[in-house]
């Protein structure tokens, strides 16, 4: 595989420098943009493998940039936000961002997020080639066509909601799904009462698929944001 090309969109020169130096040292190619207009231009003309997008840019709203990119591409987008931009981060995920990094972040965090995203990209590519009617992740196997799931070869007895939840997370493996996105997908609504139900269903689902529900292996909790299934 060629070196992945990362588009770095960040208007703060010191953060941009930290990111690009890290990328260079770890065998990535990169392009840099310091405002929204040039970000869209670079994304459309170079089709990068991953976009690292700062949400606080001088000209355009980061969420608008994501929406624009999503009109023509599913390229992975990792948003970078300051803590004060928590609601923006959730809005960005709902607009189609894959993941997020909160400032200040470490070089290790950045590299870890890139690895997760690349794995997701590889899975997406192999899925389109094999039409993926079966999903496999560690000991977990879901047969979408038959509508059943297995753990370590044993069929799981899931309620319809638990099964829907598991399918939704698996079809978006590697991606952080917000509470709003999940409740809308499952119940067609994002009322607060559904967010409470989601927590309950997540707990029962984890009891069935996680060997240690207290330290889950398959489904991560992102406090105040949502959940992500990780590729194990
Ligand atoms: Ca900024």
PDB file of C-alpha atoms and ligand atoms in Angstrom:
ATOM      1  CA  UNK A   1       0.000   0.000   0.000  1.00  0.00           C
ATOM      2  CA  UNK A   2       1.186   3.513  -0.790  1.00  0.00           C
ATOM      3  CA  UNK A   3       1.792   5.996   1.978  1.00  0.00           C
ATOM      4  CA  UNK A   4      -1.593   7.381   3.028  1.00  0.00           C
ATOM      5  CA  UNK A   5      -2.247  11.011   2.145  1.00  0.00           C
ATOM      6  CA  UNK A   6      -3.595  13.112   5.007  1.00  0.00           C
ATOM      7  CA  UNK A   7      -5.142  16.545   4.546  1.00  0.00           C
ATOM      8  CA  UNK A   8      -4.416  18.676   7.621  1.00  0.00           C
ATOM      9  CA  UNK A   9      -6.817  21.596   8.048  1.00  0.00           C
ATOM     10  CA  UNK A  10      -5.735  23.811  10.937  1.00  0.00           C
ATOM     11  CA  UNK A  11      -5.332  27.566  11.215  1.00  0.00           C
ATOM     12  CA  UNK A  12      -3.132  27.506  14.324  1.00  0.00           C
ATOM     13  CA  UNK A  13       0.455  27.262  12.986  1.00  0.00           C
ATOM     14  CA  UNK A  14       1.834  25.535  16.098  1.00  0.00           C
ATOM     15  CA  UNK A  15      -0.835  22.803  16.030  1.00  0.00           C
ATOM     16  CA  UNK A  16      -0.457  22.410  12.286  1.00  0.00           C
ATOM     17  CA  UNK A  17       3.276  22.076  12.729  1.00  0.00           C
ATOM     18  CA  UNK A  18       2.898  19.449  15.466  1.00  0.00           C
ATOM     19  CA  UNK A  19       0.603  17.400  13.236  1.00  0.00           C
ATOM     20  CA  UNK A  20       2.630  17.633  10.052  1.00  0.00           C
ATOM     21  CA  UNK A  21       5.894  16.858  11.869  1.00  0.00           C
ATOM     22  CA  UNK A  22       4.262  13.788  13.398  1.00  0.00           C
ATOM     23  CA  UNK A  23       2.917  12.654  10.039  1.00  0.00           C
ATOM     24  CA  UNK A  24       6.283  13.092   8.346  1.00  0.00           C
ATOM     25  CA  UNK A  25       8.005  11.068  11.064  1.00  0.00           C
ATOM     26  CA  UNK A  26       5.488   8.218  10.703  1.00  0.00           C
ATOM     27  CA  UNK A  27       5.496   7.652   6.991  1.00  0.00           C
ATOM     28  CA  UNK A  28       2.443   9.617   5.945  1.00  0.00           C
ATOM     29  CA  UNK A  29       2.135  12.074   3.090  1.00  0.00           C
ATOM     30  CA  UNK A  30       0.299  15.248   3.910  1.00  0.00           C
ATOM     31  CA  UNK A  31      -1.240  18.383   2.491  1.00  0.00           C
ATOM     32  CA  UNK A  32      -1.966  21.389   4.658  1.00  0.00           C
ATOM     33  CA  UNK A  33      -4.707  24.005   4.549  1.00  0.00           C
ATOM     34  CA  UNK A  34      -5.304  26.803   7.028  1.00  0.00           C
ATOM     35  CA  UNK A  35      -8.838  27.825   6.086  1.00  0.00           C
ATOM     36  CA  UNK A  36     -12.080  26.263   4.948  1.00  0.00           C
ATOM     37  CA  UNK A  37     -11.995  27.357   1.312  1.00  0.00           C
ATOM     38  CA  UNK A  38      -8.597  25.857   0.651  1.00  0.00           C
ATOM     39  CA  UNK A  39      -9.595  22.747   2.636  1.00  0.00           C
ATOM     40  CA  UNK A  40     -12.486  22.084   0.238  1.00  0.00           C
ATOM     41  CA  UNK A  41     -10.290  22.785  -2.752  1.00  0.00           C
ATOM     42  CA  UNK A  42      -7.532  20.418  -1.561  1.00  0.00           C
ATOM     43  CA  UNK A  43     -10.037  17.722  -0.622  1.00  0.00           C
ATOM     44  CA  UNK A  44     -11.690  17.823  -4.029  1.00  0.00           C
ATOM     45  CA  UNK A  45      -8.522  18.019  -6.093  1.00  0.00           C
ATOM     46  CA  UNK A  46      -6.353  15.497  -4.198  1.00  0.00           C
ATOM     47  CA  UNK A  47      -8.885  13.060  -2.751  1.00  0.00           C
ATOM     48  CA  UNK A  48      -6.905  12.426   0.477  1.00  0.00           C
ATOM     49  CA  UNK A  49      -7.197   9.178   2.454  1.00  0.00           C
ATOM     50  CA  UNK A  50      -8.046  11.020   5.668  1.00  0.00           C
ATOM     51  CA  UNK A  51      -8.941  14.624   6.541  1.00  0.00           C
ATOM     52  CA  UNK A  52      -7.919  16.066   9.910  1.00  0.00           C
ATOM     53  CA  UNK A  53     -10.245  19.022  10.307  1.00  0.00           C
ATOM     54  CA  UNK A  54     -10.037  21.744  12.929  1.00  0.00           C
ATOM     55  CA  UNK A  55     -13.577  22.944  13.666  1.00  0.00           C
ATOM     56  CA  UNK A  56     -12.607  26.514  14.541  1.00  0.00           C
ATOM     57  CA  UNK A  57     -11.506  28.024  11.238  1.00  0.00           C
ATOM     58  CA  UNK A  58     -11.456  31.714  10.308  1.00  0.00           C
ATOM     59  CA  UNK A  59     -13.717  31.584   7.241  1.00  0.00           C
ATOM     60  CA  UNK A  60     -16.046  28.577   7.210  1.00  0.00           C
ATOM     61  CA  UNK A  61     -17.861  26.540   9.839  1.00  0.00           C
ATOM     62  CA  UNK A  62     -16.244  23.094  10.108  1.00  0.00           C
ATOM     63  CA  UNK A  63     -19.664  21.417  10.017  1.00  0.00           C
ATOM     64  CA  UNK A  64     -20.384  23.101   6.664  1.00  0.00           C
ATOM     65  CA  UNK A  65     -17.093  21.771   5.312  1.00  0.00           C
ATOM     66  CA  UNK A  66     -18.070  18.228   6.335  1.00  0.00           C
ATOM     67  CA  UNK A  67     -21.477  18.585   4.690  1.00  0.00           C
ATOM     68  CA  UNK A  68     -19.846  19.826   1.479  1.00  0.00           C
ATOM     69  CA  UNK A  69     -17.317  16.969   1.383  1.00  0.00           C
ATOM     70  CA  UNK A  70     -20.072  14.441   2.100  1.00  0.00           C
ATOM     71  CA  UNK A  71     -21.943  15.511  -1.037  1.00  0.00           C
ATOM     72  CA  UNK A  72     -19.259  13.805  -3.115  1.00  0.00           C
ATOM     73  CA  UNK A  73     -17.073  11.640  -0.868  1.00  0.00           C
ATOM     74  CA  UNK A  74     -17.011   9.247   2.087  1.00  0.00           C
ATOM     75  CA  UNK A  75     -13.360  10.047   2.814  1.00  0.00           C
ATOM     76  CA  UNK A  76     -12.733   9.628   6.571  1.00  0.00           C
ATOM     77  CA  UNK A  77     -12.851  12.916   8.472  1.00  0.00           C
ATOM     78  CA  UNK A  78     -11.433  13.295  11.974  1.00  0.00           C
ATOM     79  CA  UNK A  79     -12.432  16.569  13.575  1.00  0.00           C
ATOM     80  CA  UNK A  80     -10.173  18.443  15.957  1.00  0.00           C
ATOM     81  CA  UNK A  81     -11.954  20.579  18.502  1.00  0.00           C
ATOM     82  CA  UNK A  82     -11.264  22.547  21.637  1.00  0.00           C
ATOM     83  CA  UNK A  83     -13.148  21.506  24.787  1.00  0.00           C
ATOM     84  CA  UNK A  84     -15.391  24.529  24.526  1.00  0.00           C
ATOM     85  CA  UNK A  85     -16.593  23.220  21.155  1.00  0.00           C
ATOM     86  CA  UNK A  86     -18.205  20.033  22.526  1.00  0.00           C
ATOM     87  CA  UNK A  87     -21.591  20.652  20.907  1.00  0.00           C
ATOM     88  CA  UNK A  88     -19.855  21.438  17.606  1.00  0.00           C
ATOM     89  CA  UNK A  89     -18.082  18.108  17.854  1.00  0.00           C
ATOM     90  CA  UNK A  90     -21.401  16.257  18.183  1.00  0.00           C
ATOM     91  CA  UNK A  91     -22.859  18.271  15.317  1.00  0.00           C
ATOM     92  CA  UNK A  92     -19.782  17.400  13.243  1.00  0.00           C
ATOM     93  CA  UNK A  93     -20.213  13.667  13.938  1.00  0.00           C
ATOM     94  CA  UNK A  94     -23.873  13.889  12.966  1.00  0.00           C
ATOM     95  CA  UNK A  95     -22.896  15.698   9.758  1.00  0.00           C
ATOM     96  CA  UNK A  96     -20.728  12.711   8.817  1.00  0.00           C
ATOM     97  CA  UNK A  97     -17.383  13.052  10.586  1.00  0.00           C
ATOM     98  CA  UNK A  98     -15.890   9.690  11.597  1.00  0.00           C
ATOM     99  CA  UNK A  99     -14.053  10.532  14.764  1.00  0.00           C
ATOM    100  CA  UNK A 100     -12.700  13.380  16.862  1.00  0.00           C
ATOM    101  CA  UNK A 101      -9.664  14.551  18.764  1.00  0.00           C
ATOM    102  CA  UNK A 102      -9.987  17.049  21.586  1.00  0.00           C
ATOM    103  CA  UNK A 103      -7.268  19.688  22.034  1.00  0.00           C
ATOM    104  CA  UNK A 104      -4.797  19.378  23.571  1.00  0.00           C
ATOM    105  CA  UNK A 105      -4.046  15.900  22.235  1.00  0.00           C
ATOM    106  CA  UNK A 106      -0.897  13.821  22.276  1.00  0.00           C
ATOM    107  CA  UNK A 107       1.008  12.552  19.271  1.00  0.00           C
ATOM    108  CA  UNK A 108       0.100   8.990  20.335  1.00  0.00           C
ATOM    109  CA  UNK A 109      -3.601   9.849  20.326  1.00  0.00           C
ATOM    110  CA  UNK A 110      -3.323  11.329  16.865  1.00  0.00           C
ATOM    111  CA  UNK A 111      -1.549   8.249  15.519  1.00  0.00           C
ATOM    112  CA  UNK A 112      -4.027   5.904  17.216  1.00  0.00           C
ATOM    113  CA  UNK A 113      -6.982   7.722  15.629  1.00  0.00           C
ATOM    114  CA  UNK A 114      -5.334   7.538  12.226  1.00  0.00           C
ATOM    115  CA  UNK A 115      -4.792   3.795  12.614  1.00  0.00           C
ATOM    116  CA  UNK A 116      -8.448   3.247  13.581  1.00  0.00           C
ATOM    117  CA  UNK A 117      -9.547   5.259  10.566  1.00  0.00           C
ATOM    118  CA  UNK A 118      -7.269   3.392   8.190  1.00  0.00           C
ATOM    119  CA  UNK A 119      -8.564   0.038   9.446  1.00  0.00           C
ATOM    120  CA  UNK A 120     -12.074   1.295   8.862  1.00  0.00           C
ATOM    121  CA  UNK A 121     -11.124   2.351   5.349  1.00  0.00           C
ATOM    122  CA  UNK A 122      -9.693  -1.090   4.586  1.00  0.00           C
ATOM    123  CA  UNK A 123     -12.836  -2.760   5.907  1.00  0.00           C
ATOM    124  CA  UNK A 124     -15.033  -0.484   3.812  1.00  0.00           C
ATOM    125  CA  UNK A 125     -13.028  -1.388   0.714  1.00  0.00           C
ATOM    126  CA  UNK A 126     -13.177  -5.133   1.353  1.00  0.00           C
ATOM    127  CA  UNK A 127     -16.895  -4.865   2.124  1.00  0.00           C
ATOM    128  CA  UNK A 128     -17.727  -3.303  -1.207  1.00  0.00           C
ATOM    129  CA  UNK A 129     -15.766  -6.004  -2.999  1.00  0.00           C
ATOM    130  CA  UNK A 130     -17.386  -8.952  -1.211  1.00  0.00           C
ATOM    131  CA  UNK A 131     -20.837  -7.391  -0.689  1.00  0.00           C
ATOM    132  CA  UNK A 132     -20.417  -8.294   3.001  1.00  0.00           C
ATOM    133  CA  UNK A 133     -23.474 -10.167   4.091  1.00  0.00           C
ATOM    134  CA  UNK A 134     -21.443 -11.480   6.999  1.00  0.00           C
ATOM    135  CA  UNK A 135     -19.567  -9.285   9.449  1.00  0.00           C
ATOM    136  CA  UNK A 136     -16.699 -10.689  11.494  1.00  0.00           C
ATOM    137  CA  UNK A 137     -14.934  -8.897  14.325  1.00  0.00           C
ATOM    138  CA  UNK A 138     -12.864 -10.996  16.744  1.00  0.00           C
ATOM    139  CA  UNK A 139     -15.179 -13.662  18.161  1.00  0.00           C
ATOM    140  CA  UNK A 140     -18.232 -11.799  16.982  1.00  0.00           C
ATOM    141  CA  UNK A 141     -19.977 -12.770  13.745  1.00  0.00           C
ATOM    142  CA  UNK A 142     -23.155 -11.265  12.347  1.00  0.00           C
ATOM    143  CA  UNK A 143     -25.022 -12.855   9.474  1.00  0.00           C
ATOM    144  CA  UNK A 144     -27.011  -9.891   8.166  1.00  0.00           C
ATOM    145  CA  UNK A 145     -28.896 -11.963   5.603  1.00  0.00           C
ATOM    146  CA  UNK A 146     -30.046 -14.535   8.162  1.00  0.00           C
ATOM    147  CA  UNK A 147     -30.570 -11.875  10.830  1.00  0.00           C
ATOM    148  CA  UNK A 148     -28.576 -13.549  13.554  1.00  0.00           C
ATOM    149  CA  UNK A 149     -25.375 -12.991  15.485  1.00  0.00           C
ATOM    150  CA  UNK A 150     -22.859 -15.365  17.023  1.00  0.00           C
ATOM    151  CA  UNK A 151     -20.188 -15.108  19.656  1.00  0.00           C
ATOM    152  CA  UNK A 152     -17.466 -17.717  19.583  1.00  0.00           C
ATOM    153  CA  UNK A 153     -19.675 -19.848  17.313  1.00  0.00           C
ATOM    154  CA  UNK A 154     -22.662 -19.772  19.687  1.00  0.00           C
ATOM    155  CA  UNK A 155     -25.818 -18.031  18.544  1.00  0.00           C
ATOM    156  CA  UNK A 156     -26.634 -14.950  20.622  1.00  0.00           C
ATOM    157  CA  UNK A 157     -30.169 -14.515  21.880  1.00  0.00           C
ATOM    158  CA  UNK A 158     -30.739 -10.849  21.215  1.00  0.00           C
ATOM    159  CA  UNK A 159     -33.931  -8.840  21.408  1.00  0.00           C
ATOM    160  CA  UNK A 160     -34.888  -7.056  18.167  1.00  0.00           C
ATOM    161  CA  UNK A 161     -33.606  -3.727  19.518  1.00  0.00           C
ATOM    162  CA  UNK A 162     -30.321  -5.236  20.708  1.00  0.00           C
ATOM    163  CA  UNK A 163     -29.844  -6.813  17.287  1.00  0.00           C
ATOM    164  CA  UNK A 164     -30.599  -3.534  15.495  1.00  0.00           C
ATOM    165  CA  UNK A 165     -28.166  -1.735  17.759  1.00  0.00           C
ATOM    166  CA  UNK A 166     -25.445  -4.319  17.148  1.00  0.00           C
ATOM    167  CA  UNK A 167     -25.968  -4.123  13.363  1.00  0.00           C
ATOM    168  CA  UNK A 168     -25.883  -0.342  13.358  1.00  0.00           C
ATOM    169  CA  UNK A 169     -22.613  -0.275  15.300  1.00  0.00           C
ATOM    170  CA  UNK A 170     -21.042  -3.032  13.184  1.00  0.00           C
ATOM    171  CA  UNK A 171     -21.990  -1.406   9.891  1.00  0.00           C
ATOM    172  CA  UNK A 172     -20.179   1.680  11.157  1.00  0.00           C
ATOM    173  CA  UNK A 173     -17.265  -0.103  12.799  1.00  0.00           C
ATOM    174  CA  UNK A 174     -14.503   2.330  13.762  1.00  0.00           C
ATOM    175  CA  UNK A 175     -16.838   5.294  13.625  1.00  0.00           C
ATOM    176  CA  UNK A 176     -18.173   7.194  16.642  1.00  0.00           C
ATOM    177  CA  UNK A 177     -21.985   7.264  16.473  1.00  0.00           C
ATOM    178  CA  UNK A 178     -23.711   9.960  18.497  1.00  0.00           C
ATOM    179  CA  UNK A 179     -26.670   9.298  20.808  1.00  0.00           C
ATOM    180  CA  UNK A 180     -28.854  11.319  18.436  1.00  0.00           C
ATOM    181  CA  UNK A 181     -27.790   9.313  15.396  1.00  0.00           C
ATOM    182  CA  UNK A 182     -28.389   5.993  17.167  1.00  0.00           C
ATOM    183  CA  UNK A 183     -31.774   6.851  18.648  1.00  0.00           C
ATOM    184  CA  UNK A 184     -32.939   8.306  15.323  1.00  0.00           C
ATOM    185  CA  UNK A 185     -31.807   5.194  13.450  1.00  0.00           C
ATOM    186  CA  UNK A 186     -33.433   2.794  15.890  1.00  0.00           C
ATOM    187  CA  UNK A 187     -36.550   4.569  17.106  1.00  0.00           C
ATOM    188  CA  UNK A 188     -36.887   7.286  14.468  1.00  0.00           C
ATOM    189  CA  UNK A 189     -36.628   9.895  17.178  1.00  0.00           C
ATOM    190  CA  UNK A 190     -34.097  11.341  19.548  1.00  0.00           C
ATOM    191  CA  UNK A 191     -36.232  12.120  22.559  1.00  0.00           C
ATOM    192  CA  UNK A 192     -34.392  12.126  25.847  1.00  0.00           C
ATOM    193  CA  UNK A 193     -36.394   9.120  26.984  1.00  0.00           C
ATOM    194  CA  UNK A 194     -34.869   7.140  24.118  1.00  0.00           C
ATOM    195  CA  UNK A 195     -31.389   8.127  25.179  1.00  0.00           C
ATOM    196  CA  UNK A 196     -32.150   6.578  28.577  1.00  0.00           C
ATOM    197  CA  UNK A 197     -33.493   3.444  26.831  1.00  0.00           C
ATOM    198  CA  UNK A 198     -30.393   3.320  24.673  1.00  0.00           C
ATOM    199  CA  UNK A 199     -28.261   3.132  27.811  1.00  0.00           C
ATOM    200  CA  UNK A 200     -30.362   0.220  29.076  1.00  0.00           C
ATOM    201  CA  UNK A 201     -30.202  -1.695  25.784  1.00  0.00           C
ATOM    202  CA  UNK A 202     -26.490  -1.047  25.535  1.00  0.00           C
ATOM    203  CA  UNK A 203     -25.997  -2.532  29.002  1.00  0.00           C
ATOM    204  CA  UNK A 204     -27.973  -5.688  28.153  1.00  0.00           C
ATOM    205  CA  UNK A 205     -26.236  -6.029  24.772  1.00  0.00           C
ATOM    206  CA  UNK A 206     -22.832  -5.736  26.405  1.00  0.00           C
ATOM    207  CA  UNK A 207     -23.714  -8.447  28.929  1.00  0.00           C
ATOM    208  CA  UNK A 208     -24.290 -10.743  25.959  1.00  0.00           C
ATOM    209  CA  UNK A 209     -21.247  -9.902  23.844  1.00  0.00           C
ATOM    210  CA  UNK A 210     -18.572  -8.689  26.226  1.00  0.00           C
ATOM    211  CA  UNK A 211     -16.688 -11.106  28.451  1.00  0.00           C
ATOM    212  CA  UNK A 212     -16.069  -8.203  30.851  1.00  0.00           C
ATOM    213  CA  UNK A 213     -18.952  -5.720  30.438  1.00  0.00           C
ATOM    214  CA  UNK A 214     -17.151  -3.365  32.855  1.00  0.00           C
ATOM    215  CA  UNK A 215     -14.199  -3.035  30.462  1.00  0.00           C
ATOM    216  CA  UNK A 216     -15.793  -3.615  27.070  1.00  0.00           C
ATOM    217  CA  UNK A 217     -13.721  -4.910  24.189  1.00  0.00           C
ATOM    218  CA  UNK A 218     -16.149  -4.365  21.299  1.00  0.00           C
ATOM    219  CA  UNK A 219     -18.170  -1.264  22.108  1.00  0.00           C
ATOM    220  CA  UNK A 220     -16.535   1.861  23.526  1.00  0.00           C
ATOM    221  CA  UNK A 221     -18.467   4.513  25.418  1.00  0.00           C
ATOM    222  CA  UNK A 222     -17.743   8.134  24.518  1.00  0.00           C
ATOM    223  CA  UNK A 223     -19.157   9.993  27.497  1.00  0.00           C
ATOM    224  CA  UNK A 224     -21.594  12.712  26.492  1.00  0.00           C
ATOM    225  CA  UNK A 225     -21.115  11.839  22.813  1.00  0.00           C
ATOM    226  CA  UNK A 226     -22.083   8.265  21.906  1.00  0.00           C
ATOM    227  CA  UNK A 227     -20.637   4.823  21.156  1.00  0.00           C
ATOM    228  CA  UNK A 228     -18.171   3.203  18.792  1.00  0.00           C
ATOM    229  CA  UNK A 229     -17.595  -0.412  17.842  1.00  0.00           C
ATOM    230  CA  UNK A 230     -13.866  -1.005  17.595  1.00  0.00           C
ATOM    231  CA  UNK A 231     -12.182  -3.500  15.301  1.00  0.00           C
ATOM    232  CA  UNK A 232     -10.545  -5.970  17.695  1.00  0.00           C
TER     233      UNK A 232
HETATM  234 CA1  LIG B   1      -8.626  26.882  15.008  1.00  0.00          CA
END
